[in-house]
Tab-separated table of C-alpha atoms in Angstrom:
chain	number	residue	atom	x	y	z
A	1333	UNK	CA	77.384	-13.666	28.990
A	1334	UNK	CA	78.358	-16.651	31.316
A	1335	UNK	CA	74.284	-17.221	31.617
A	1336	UNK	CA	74.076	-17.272	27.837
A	1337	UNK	CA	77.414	-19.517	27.276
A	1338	UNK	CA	75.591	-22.118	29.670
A	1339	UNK	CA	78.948	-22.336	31.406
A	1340	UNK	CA	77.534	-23.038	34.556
A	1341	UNK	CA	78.812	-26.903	35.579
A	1342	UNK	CA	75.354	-28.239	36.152
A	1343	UNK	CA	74.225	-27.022	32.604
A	1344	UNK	CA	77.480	-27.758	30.773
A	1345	UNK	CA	76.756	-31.945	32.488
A	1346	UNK	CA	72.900	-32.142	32.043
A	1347	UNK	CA	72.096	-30.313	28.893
A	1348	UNK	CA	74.582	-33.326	26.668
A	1349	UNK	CA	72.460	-35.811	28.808
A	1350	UNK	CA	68.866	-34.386	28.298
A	1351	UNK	CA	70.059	-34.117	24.138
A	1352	UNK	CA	70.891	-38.330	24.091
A	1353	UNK	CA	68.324	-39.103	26.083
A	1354	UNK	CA	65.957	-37.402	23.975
A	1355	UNK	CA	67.412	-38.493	21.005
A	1356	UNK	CA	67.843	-42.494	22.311
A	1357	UNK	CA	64.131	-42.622	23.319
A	1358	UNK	CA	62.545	-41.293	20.270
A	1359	UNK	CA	64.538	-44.380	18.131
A	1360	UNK	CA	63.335	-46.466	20.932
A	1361	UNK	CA	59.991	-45.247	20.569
A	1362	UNK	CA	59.921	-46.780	16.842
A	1363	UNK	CA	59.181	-43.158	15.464
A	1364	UNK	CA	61.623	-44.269	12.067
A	1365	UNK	CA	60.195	-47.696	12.188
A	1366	UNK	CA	56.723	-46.652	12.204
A	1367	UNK	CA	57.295	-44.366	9.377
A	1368	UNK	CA	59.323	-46.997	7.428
A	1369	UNK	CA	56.604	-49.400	8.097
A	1370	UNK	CA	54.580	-46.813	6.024
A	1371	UNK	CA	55.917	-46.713	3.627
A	1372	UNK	CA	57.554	-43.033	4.152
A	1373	UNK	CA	60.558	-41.128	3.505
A	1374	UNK	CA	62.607	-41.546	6.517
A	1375	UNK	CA	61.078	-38.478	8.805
A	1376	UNK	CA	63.548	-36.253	11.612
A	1377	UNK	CA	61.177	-34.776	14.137
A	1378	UNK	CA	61.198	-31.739	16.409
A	1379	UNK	CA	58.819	-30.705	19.089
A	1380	UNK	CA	57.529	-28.045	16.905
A	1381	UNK	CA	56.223	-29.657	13.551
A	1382	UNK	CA	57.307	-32.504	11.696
A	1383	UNK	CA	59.557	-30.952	8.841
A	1384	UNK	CA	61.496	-32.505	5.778
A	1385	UNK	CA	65.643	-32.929	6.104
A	1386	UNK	CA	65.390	-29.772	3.967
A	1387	UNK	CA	62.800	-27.612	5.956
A	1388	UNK	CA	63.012	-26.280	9.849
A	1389	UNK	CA	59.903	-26.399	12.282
A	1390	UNK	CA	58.178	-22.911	12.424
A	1391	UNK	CA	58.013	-22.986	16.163
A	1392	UNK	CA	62.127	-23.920	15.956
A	1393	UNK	CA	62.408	-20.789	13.909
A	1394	UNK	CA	60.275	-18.623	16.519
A	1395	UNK	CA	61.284	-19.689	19.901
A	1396	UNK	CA	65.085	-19.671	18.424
A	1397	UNK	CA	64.250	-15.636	17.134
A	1398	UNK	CA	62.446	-15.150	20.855
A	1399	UNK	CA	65.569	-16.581	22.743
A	1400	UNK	CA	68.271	-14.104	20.920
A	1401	UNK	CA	66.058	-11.107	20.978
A	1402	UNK	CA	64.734	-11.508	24.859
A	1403	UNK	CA	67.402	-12.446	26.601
A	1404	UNK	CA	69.711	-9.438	26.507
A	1405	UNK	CA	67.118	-6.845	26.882
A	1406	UNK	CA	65.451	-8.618	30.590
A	1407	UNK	CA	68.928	-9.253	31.654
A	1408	UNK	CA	69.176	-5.738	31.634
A	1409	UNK	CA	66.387	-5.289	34.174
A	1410	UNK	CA	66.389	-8.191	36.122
A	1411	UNK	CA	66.755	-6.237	39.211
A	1412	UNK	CA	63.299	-4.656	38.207
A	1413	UNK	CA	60.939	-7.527	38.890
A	1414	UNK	CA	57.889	-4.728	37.837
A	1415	UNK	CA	59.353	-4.005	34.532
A	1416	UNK	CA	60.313	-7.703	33.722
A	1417	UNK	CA	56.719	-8.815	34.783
A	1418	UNK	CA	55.360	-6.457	32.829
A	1419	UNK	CA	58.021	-7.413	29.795
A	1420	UNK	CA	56.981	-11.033	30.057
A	1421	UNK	CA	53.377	-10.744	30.000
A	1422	UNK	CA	53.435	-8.524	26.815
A	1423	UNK	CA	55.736	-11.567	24.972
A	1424	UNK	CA	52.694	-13.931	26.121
A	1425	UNK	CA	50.488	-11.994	24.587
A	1426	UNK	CA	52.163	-10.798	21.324
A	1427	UNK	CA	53.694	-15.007	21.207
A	1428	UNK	CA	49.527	-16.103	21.559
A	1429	UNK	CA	48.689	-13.721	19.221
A	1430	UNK	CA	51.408	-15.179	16.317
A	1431	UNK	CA	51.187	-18.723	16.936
A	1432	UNK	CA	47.779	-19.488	18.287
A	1433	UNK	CA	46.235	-18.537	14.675
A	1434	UNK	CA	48.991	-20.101	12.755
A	1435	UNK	CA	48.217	-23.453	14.808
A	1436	UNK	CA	44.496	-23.265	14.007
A	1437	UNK	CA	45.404	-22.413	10.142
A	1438	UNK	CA	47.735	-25.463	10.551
A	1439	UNK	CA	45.138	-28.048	11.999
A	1440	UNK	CA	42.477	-26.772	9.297
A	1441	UNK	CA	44.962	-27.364	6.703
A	1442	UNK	CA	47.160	-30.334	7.827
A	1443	UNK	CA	46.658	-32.249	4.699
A	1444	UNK	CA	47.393	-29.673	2.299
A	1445	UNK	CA	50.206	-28.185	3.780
A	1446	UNK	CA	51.675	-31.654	4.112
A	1447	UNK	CA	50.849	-32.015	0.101
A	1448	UNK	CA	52.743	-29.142	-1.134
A	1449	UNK	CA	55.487	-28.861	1.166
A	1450	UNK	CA	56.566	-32.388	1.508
A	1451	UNK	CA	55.029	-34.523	-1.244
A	1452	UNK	CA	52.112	-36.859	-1.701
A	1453	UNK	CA	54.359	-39.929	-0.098
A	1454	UNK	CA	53.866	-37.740	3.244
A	1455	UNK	CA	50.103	-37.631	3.422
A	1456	UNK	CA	49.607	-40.428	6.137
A	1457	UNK	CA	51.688	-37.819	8.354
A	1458	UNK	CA	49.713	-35.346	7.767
A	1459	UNK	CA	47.825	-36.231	11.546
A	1460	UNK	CA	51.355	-36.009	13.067
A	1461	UNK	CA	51.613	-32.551	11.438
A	1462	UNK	CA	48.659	-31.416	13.199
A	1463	UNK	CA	49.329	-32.957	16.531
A	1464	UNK	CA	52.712	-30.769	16.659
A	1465	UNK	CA	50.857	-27.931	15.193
A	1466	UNK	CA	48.807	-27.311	18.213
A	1467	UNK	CA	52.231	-27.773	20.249
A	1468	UNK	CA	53.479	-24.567	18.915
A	1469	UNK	CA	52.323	-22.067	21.541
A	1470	UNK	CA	53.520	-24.709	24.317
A	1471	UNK	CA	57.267	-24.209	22.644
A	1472	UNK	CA	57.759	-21.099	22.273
A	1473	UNK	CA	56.133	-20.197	25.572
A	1474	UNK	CA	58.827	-22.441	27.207
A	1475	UNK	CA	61.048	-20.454	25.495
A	1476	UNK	CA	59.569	-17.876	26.704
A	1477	UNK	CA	60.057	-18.628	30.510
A	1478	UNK	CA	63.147	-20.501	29.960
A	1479	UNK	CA	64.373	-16.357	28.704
A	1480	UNK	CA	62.854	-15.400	31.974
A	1481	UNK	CA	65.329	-18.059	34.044
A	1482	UNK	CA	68.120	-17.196	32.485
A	1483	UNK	CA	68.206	-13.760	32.474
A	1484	UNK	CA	67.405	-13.895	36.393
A	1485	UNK	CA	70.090	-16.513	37.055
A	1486	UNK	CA	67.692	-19.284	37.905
A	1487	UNK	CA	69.982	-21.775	36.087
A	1488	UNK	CA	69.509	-24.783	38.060
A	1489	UNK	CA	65.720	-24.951	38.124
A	1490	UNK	CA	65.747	-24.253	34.406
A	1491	UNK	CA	68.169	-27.014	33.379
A	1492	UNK	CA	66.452	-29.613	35.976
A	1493	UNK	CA	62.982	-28.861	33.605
A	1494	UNK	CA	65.334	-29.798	31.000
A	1495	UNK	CA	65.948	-32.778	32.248
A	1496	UNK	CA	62.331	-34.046	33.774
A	1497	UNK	CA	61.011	-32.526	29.900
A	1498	UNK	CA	63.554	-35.491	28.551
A	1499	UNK	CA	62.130	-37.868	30.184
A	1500	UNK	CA	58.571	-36.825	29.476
A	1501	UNK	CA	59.324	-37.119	25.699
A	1502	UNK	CA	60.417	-40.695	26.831
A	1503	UNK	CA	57.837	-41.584	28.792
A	1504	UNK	CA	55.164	-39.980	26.638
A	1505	UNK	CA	56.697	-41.111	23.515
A	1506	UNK	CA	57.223	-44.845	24.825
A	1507	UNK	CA	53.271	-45.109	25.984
A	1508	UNK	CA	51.793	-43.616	22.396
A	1509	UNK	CA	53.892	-45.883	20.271
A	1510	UNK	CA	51.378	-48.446	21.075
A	1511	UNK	CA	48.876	-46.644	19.122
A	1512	UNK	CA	51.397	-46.222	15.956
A	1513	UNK	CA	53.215	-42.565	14.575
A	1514	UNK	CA	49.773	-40.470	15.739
A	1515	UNK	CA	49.823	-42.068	19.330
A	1516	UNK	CA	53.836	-41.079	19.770
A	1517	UNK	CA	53.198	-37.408	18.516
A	1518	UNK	CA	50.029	-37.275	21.292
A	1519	UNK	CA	52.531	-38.585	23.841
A	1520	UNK	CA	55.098	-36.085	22.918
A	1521	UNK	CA	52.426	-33.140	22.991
A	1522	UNK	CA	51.406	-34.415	26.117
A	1523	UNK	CA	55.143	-33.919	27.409
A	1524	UNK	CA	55.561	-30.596	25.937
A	1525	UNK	CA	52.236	-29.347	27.695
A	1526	UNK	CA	53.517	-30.793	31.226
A	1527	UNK	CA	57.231	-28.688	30.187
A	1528	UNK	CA	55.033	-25.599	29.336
A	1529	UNK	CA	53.117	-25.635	32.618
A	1530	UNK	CA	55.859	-26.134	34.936
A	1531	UNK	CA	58.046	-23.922	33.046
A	1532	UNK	CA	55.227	-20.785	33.238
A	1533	UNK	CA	55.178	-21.895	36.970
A	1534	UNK	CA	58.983	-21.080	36.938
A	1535	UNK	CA	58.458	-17.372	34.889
A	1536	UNK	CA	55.092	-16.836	37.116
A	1537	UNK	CA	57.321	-17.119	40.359
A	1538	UNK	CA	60.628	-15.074	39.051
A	1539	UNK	CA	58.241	-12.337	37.867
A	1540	UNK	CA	55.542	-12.427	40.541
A	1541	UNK	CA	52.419	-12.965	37.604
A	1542	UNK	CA	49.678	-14.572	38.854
A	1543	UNK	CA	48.310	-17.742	36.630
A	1544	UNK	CA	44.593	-15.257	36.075
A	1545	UNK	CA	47.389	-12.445	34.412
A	1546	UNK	CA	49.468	-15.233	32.797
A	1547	UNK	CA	46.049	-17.165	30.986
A	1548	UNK	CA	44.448	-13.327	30.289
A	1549	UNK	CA	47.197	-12.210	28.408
A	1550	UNK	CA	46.963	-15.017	26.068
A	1551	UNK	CA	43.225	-14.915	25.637
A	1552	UNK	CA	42.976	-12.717	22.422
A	1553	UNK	CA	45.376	-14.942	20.853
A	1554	UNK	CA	43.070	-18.259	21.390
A	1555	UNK	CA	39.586	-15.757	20.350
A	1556	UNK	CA	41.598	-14.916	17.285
A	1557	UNK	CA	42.526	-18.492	16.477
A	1558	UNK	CA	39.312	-19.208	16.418
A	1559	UNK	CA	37.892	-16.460	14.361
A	1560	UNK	CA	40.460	-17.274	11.960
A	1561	UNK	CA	40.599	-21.172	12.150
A	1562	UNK	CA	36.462	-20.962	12.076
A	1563	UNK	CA	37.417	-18.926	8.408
A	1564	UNK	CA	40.053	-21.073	7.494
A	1565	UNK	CA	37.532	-24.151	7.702
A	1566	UNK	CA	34.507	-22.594	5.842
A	1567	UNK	CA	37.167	-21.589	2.881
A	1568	UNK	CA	39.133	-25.276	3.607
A	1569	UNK	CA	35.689	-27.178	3.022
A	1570	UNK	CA	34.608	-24.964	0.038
A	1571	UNK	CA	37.802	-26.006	-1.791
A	1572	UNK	CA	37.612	-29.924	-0.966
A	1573	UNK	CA	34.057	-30.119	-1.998
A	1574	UNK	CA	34.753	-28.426	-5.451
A	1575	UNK	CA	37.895	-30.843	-5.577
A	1576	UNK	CA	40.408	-28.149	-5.688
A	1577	UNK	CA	43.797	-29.299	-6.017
A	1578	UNK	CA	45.882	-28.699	-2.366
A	1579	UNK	CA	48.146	-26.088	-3.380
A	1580	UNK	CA	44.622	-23.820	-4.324
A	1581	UNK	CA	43.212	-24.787	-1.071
């Protein structure tokens, strides 16, 4: 309970400092700025999707639902590195399987999605939406380890990710605003990839999974992405060229 709390001191000091910093260096980044310049709605963004003040990111929603669900059953075998090896390769794969094909539906579909869901003012986001769209799997894998961490105490080299991810958001954020709102969301997926891979490093290490296990159990998740994003496309194009209206498409 103490794990899930975060009431360990190095957590309860980094985790305020990894929120501002995150929050500073996307303002600096001209990410508001870029969209005002636009002409846009003034745009919030998380490192799932960009969303509307009214909507939430999917990959928010997931990795939030993964996070409550996982973390109380592998606390209760965290002495039973086996079973929680076993535990965390079956979330990689049933995760991949959910979110790969949504993020290929999502890239296919960018601009109508943005159309019905948040208005025709939001179209020239619509590349952003599709940037974050293929960060989904990175998220909620994160999550994914970040369960695996917590529930085997590793506290400190979870929240010290934290902290190096905050700075990749900066870094990655500062670099792509030179390119506009499209070259910050690149830089930010570029961050979130970097968090991903060092944080499957940390679940690959608790759990003893070797990277061949850890990419194999994701596999039929990317093949059915692209069986369904190959589908989506065919329809997608077949709707555009009879000049469907977006919510049809």
């Amino acid at each position: 309970e103490a794990l899930r709390q975060n009431t360990d001191p190095i957590v309860v000091l980094t985790t305020p400092c990894t929120q501002s910093l995150q929050t500073a260096m996307r303002k600096a980044a001209g990410v508001r700025d870029a969209a005002c310049s636009m002409g846009l709605p003034q745009m919030d963004f998380q490192f799932g999707a960009p969303i509307a003040r009214q909507g939430a990111a999917p990959a928010q929603i997931l990795s939030s639902a993964v996070d409550s669900v996982l973390f109380s059953s592998m606390a209760q075998i965290q002495g039973d590195r086996e079973r929680l090896g076993r535990a965390f390769r079956r979330q990689l794969a049933v995760t991949a399987l959910a979110v790969v094909p949504s993020s290929a539906v999502l890239w296919v579909l960018g601009p109508e999605v943005v159309y019905v869901l948040l208005g025709p003012a939001w179209m020239e986001t619509a590349s952003v939406f599709r940037i974050f769209g293929l960060g989904m799997l990175f998220r909620v894998q994160y999550k994914n380890s970040g369960v695996v961490a917590r529930a085997m105490g590793a506290i400190r080299p979870y929240v010290w990710r934290q902290v190096v991810y905050a700075l990749a958001v900066a870094i990655g954020a500062f670099v792509g605003s030179r390119w506009g709102i499209t070259g910050v969301a690149w830089g930010v997926l570029g961050a979130l990839f970097v968090h991903y891979t060092w944080m499957s490093a940390l679940g690959l290490s608790l759990t003893g999974t070797s990277w061949r296990a850890f990419l194999a159990a994701q596999l039929p998740g990317l093949l059915l992405a692209l069986v369904v994003g190959t589908a989506t496309f065919g329809a997608a194009e077949l709707c555009r060229s009879a000049a469907l209206h977006p919510a049809l498409t």
